[in-house]
Amino acid sequence: MKDRILESLKELAGSPEERSDTVRNNLLPALITETKFNEEEIQKKADEALRLILHDYSDFNIGTIDSFSHRIIRTFAHDFGLPVNFNVEIDSDELLSIAVDLLIDKVGDDPGLTNLLVRFIESRMDDEQDWNIEKTLFDFARILLDEEGIDQLEKLKDLTMDDFSRIAGALKKQTTIFEQSISSLAEKAFKLIGSSNVPATAFYQGRSGISRYFEKLSKGDMSSIEPNSYVRKTVEEDKWISGSANAGEKSAILGLKPDLTVIYHEILDKYNKGKDLYYISLSVLKTLYPMAVLNEIGRLIEGFKKQNNIIHISEFNQRISRFLLKEPVPFIYERLGEKFTNIMIDEFQDTSVLQWNNLLPLLTNALSTGSFNLVVGDGKQAIYRWRNGNVRQFAELPGIPGSEFSFSLRESEKILRDHFHNESLETNFRSKREIVEFNNAFFSQLKTLLTPYNQLVYDNLIQKAKAGEEGGTIKIEFADAGLKGSKFREFILSRILETIHEIELAGFMKHDIAILCRRNKEGSEIARYLLSHDVDVISAESLMLVNSPEVNFLIGFIRLLYGSNNIILIAELVTYLFAKGKLIAPGLHELLSRIPDKPDKNFIFRMLEENKLSIFPERLRTRPVYDAIEEIIRVIYGDAHADPYLQFFLDVVMKYSRKHSTNAIDFLEWWDEQKDSLSIIMPDGMNAVRIMTMHKAKGLQFPVVILPFFTEKKILTRKFIWVDLHGKNFHGLPAAMLESSGSITKTEFSERAAEEKDKTLLDAINLLYVTMTRPEEKLFIFSPAPPAKPGNPETVPAFFLYYLQQSGLWSEGKKIYEFGYAVPHKIKEYGKAVSKRSLTHMINSDWREKVLIRTSAPESWNIEDPLENYRWGNLVHSAFSRILKTGDEENVLLKMRDEGMIDQKQMEQLRVKICEVLANPLIQPFFLPDNNIRIEAEILCEDGHIYRPDRVIIRENETVVLDFKTGKPKKEQEKQIGLYGRLLGELGYKEVKKYLVFIEPDVMVSEIL
C-alpha cells in the first residue's frame, strides 16, 4: 500500500508524459472532480506531499490492524502483566500442533484425560464423523483462537474433567427420563391398538399414520417425536380410517379413538413443555466432550505460552479491549508517543467486532478535534467471516451493533452520526461495460434470495462502466448432467485447456489469464494438468509440492524404506503404482489382496522386482536421503517427461541436505513441519497462466478470468454457535458450543441457527461477487449441471439456474449461455519478459557412473604436475588413432604439431615412442597397408552402453583387437579387452584375438587368451 501511494504521488508530481494510463485516465480526473483543483495545482500539491512524507517517513503510518495492536501491546506490556521482552506467535498452526501433541503425550498417564479422549472419539464415531484423533483435535482447537471462542471458553475454564463427566451423566439421565415418559405413553396406545387386532394399514395413511407413530415412540425411536402432517390430521381433522379398512376394523378404530386421542394430547403436551430442554440437552451432549477437550488444550496452550514467554496474535484485541474499559483514551495514545488525527480504515467490511471496538476510541477522539477520517469498504466483498469479519458493522454505519447494551458504544455512535457522510462510488474502472451490466443484473436477482436485513449489503449494487470501456463477454457453460466424479473433472480440465488456446488465438497472452478456484486442491489439480500439457502456470498455493501425487509417493516410499511397516501406507503405494501402470495385475483388488496382515519390510520391493523394477532397500538405507530419492525416481519414472514437482522436490531435498542433514529420518521430520510452505517457484514476468484461490484474488484484476468446478455443497461457514445457558437444568454448564444444524433448530436458539444459515448464503453470494467482478474483458464459467429440483438456491450452479430462469433465458437442454460482445484486445506492457527453457525429460542419472573417485595414488605421480602422465597417455592414444599403416607416423606428428596439440619437444618424444612400438615384430602385422581397420569404432550394447576399442583389424579368417595402455598391467585391463572380444564375437566376427600393448616404460605386447 505504501508503495502504491508513493508511486501514485510520484507520477502526479512528475511530467504528464511519464504518467501511467491508470493515473492519467482514472486517478487524475477523479482528483480534479473531487478537489476542484486544476492539473497544475494537483501536480504541485502531490510534489509537496511526496516531499513531506519522505522527510518524515516514520510518521507515514500504513499497516495492518494487528501490527497497530502489537504496538499498543508492546507499550502497555507491564499494564497487561506481560514481560517486556515477550515474543509474538503468528503461526497458529504450530502453536495448536504443539498443544495437541502435549495432550496426546499425556494419554495413558492421566486416566481422566484418557477417558475423556475415548469418550470424545466415541461421540465422533457415533455421528459417523472422522475419528482421526490428531486431525480432529487440531481442527477443533482452532476455536481457541476465534474471538467468540476465546470469550466463551473463558466461562468454562474453571470446569474440570470430572465436572464435564458429571454434567454429561446428568444430561443423559435428564434426556432418558423425558424419552421414557414419552415412550411409556406411546406404548400404552400401541398396546390398545394391538389388543384390538387393528392393522396399521386400517388407519388413515396406513404405515405413515398414527399407528406407526405410536409404535415408533413405544420402541424409543424419538426421531418421530414430532408428529407428521398425517398424524396431526388424524386427530385435528378427525381422519382416522383408511379407505381399505373393513367394517370390523372401522368399528374397532372408532372405539379406540377417544383413548388414543387423550394419549396423543398427553404426548404432545409433554413434548411441547419439555422439547426445548430436551433438544438443547441433546445438542449439548453432542459437543460436551469436544468442549472438555478444548478446555484441556486451552490449559496446555496457556502453560506453553507462559513457559516460553509467548503471546499469540489472536489475543491482542481481547487484551486491548479489556484495557480500554479501564483507561481514558487520551492517556493510552499519549503513552504510544504519537497522536493520530487522520485515520483511514480500508477493507472495513472484513474488520472484526473487537478490532472495530478497539479503534473506535481513537477514531472518535480524532473526530472530536474536527479531523477528517475515512472508512472504506464494500459489504458485497465481505468474504472473511470465518476469520471474524463482521459485515454488519459496515452495513449499519454510522450505527454500532450492540450499542443498545453499552454506554460507551452509544457515546461513540453519537459522535459517528454527527460526523458521518456516506458516499458511494458508482463507476467501475476495472471491467468493460457488458461485464458490469451482466453483474448488475445477475446480483440484483441473487439479492432477492437474501433476508431483508442482509439485502442491506447489496443496496448500492448498481455500477456504471467507465466511459469508453465498451464490449466484454461472459460465457456460462454447464456440464452434462451425466458427468460425475472423475469424468466431470476431466471434462472441466479439458475445457480449461481448450479455452486457454482459444483466448491466445484472440490475441491474449497467457499472463492475461487467471483461473480462480474455491480450494487450493482444485488449483493444484488444474496446475498439474496444464503443466503436463506444456502450459506454464504461476501459483504459490496451487503449486504446493505436497499436492503432487508423485511427491507424496516418494515421501511414503522413504517412510517405508526407513522403518514404517504400516499396511495402509503399503496399500497407498501399491494403489499409486498400479494407477501408474508400474504394477501389472488384472485389477487393483487382486494386488491389494496380496498384502499380508503383517507385511515384512521388504514386501513391496519384492513386488517391484516381479515387475522388473529393481530397488535394493539395504543399499538405499546406507545412502544419503538425496541419493536414495534420486535412485527411486530413476527406477520408477526412468526417462519420463520432466515433472516440475519432482525437480523442485529434489531441489528441496538437496537444500535441506546441504544446510541440515543427509539423514532420511531427520528429513521426514522436517518435511512434516515445512511441507505446507514448499512450492514450485515461478519467476515474475513469466508469460504464464495465474492460478489462485478466490480469496487471494480479492482486490486484483485480470483481462480474462476462468471460474471452474463449483462442486462444493452448501456448508455452513460456522459449524458451531456459542450460546449462554441459564438455570439448574444444565447442572453448572454456563455456556455451550452447539452445532448450527440439527436439534438446535427446534429450540429457543432456532433463530440463531436460521441467522447462521442466512449469513452462510450471504457468504456464498459475496464470494461469487468477488470472483465475477475480477475480469476486465472476458469471463468464462464452467459449472456442473444445475440441480434438477433446485428448491431454494444455495449453491453456485443453482444461482446461475435461478438467474437464467428469472430472466426468461433458461432453455432445457441448453448447455452454453453467452452474453456481451468481444472487442479487439489491446496488448499491455508487463515489464521485462522472462526467457524460458523447458526440460523435455527427467535429468537423473547415477553420479557414480559418471564420476570415479580414485582411492589410491597412480603408480607414477609428479607432485609438481599430477596430470602429466594423464596428458601423455592421451597424446599417445591420439597419435595411434591417426596412424593407419607404417609410414603414416611422420605426417601424423606434423599435423598434431600444426594443430597445437604438441610442441616440438613432445613431437620428438612421441616419434621415439611410436618407432619403438612399430618396430616390435608382434605389432608390425597390424599396421600393414592391406589391413581392414576400425579405429575407436563404437560397439552399442542392448543395455545402451557404448564401448570403443582402440584398434580392430578385420581379416578373412580372424579378427584382432588392440588396446594401447600407458600404465602398468592390471587385471581390469584384461577384463576390458576380454569384453571387447566377447562383444565382437556376438557381432559375428570369427577367431577374435586380443592384444594389450603396453607403451610405458618399455614396449610390451601381451596376448589375452
PDB file of C-alpha atoms in Angstrom, residues 263 406 867:
ATOM      1  CA  ILE A 263     -52.855 -40.236  24.857  1.00  0.00           C
ATOM      2  CA  SER A 406     -23.150  -0.327  26.133  1.00  0.00           C
ATOM      3  CA  LEU A 867      48.154 -34.671 -14.639  1.00  0.00           C
TER       4      LEU A 867
END
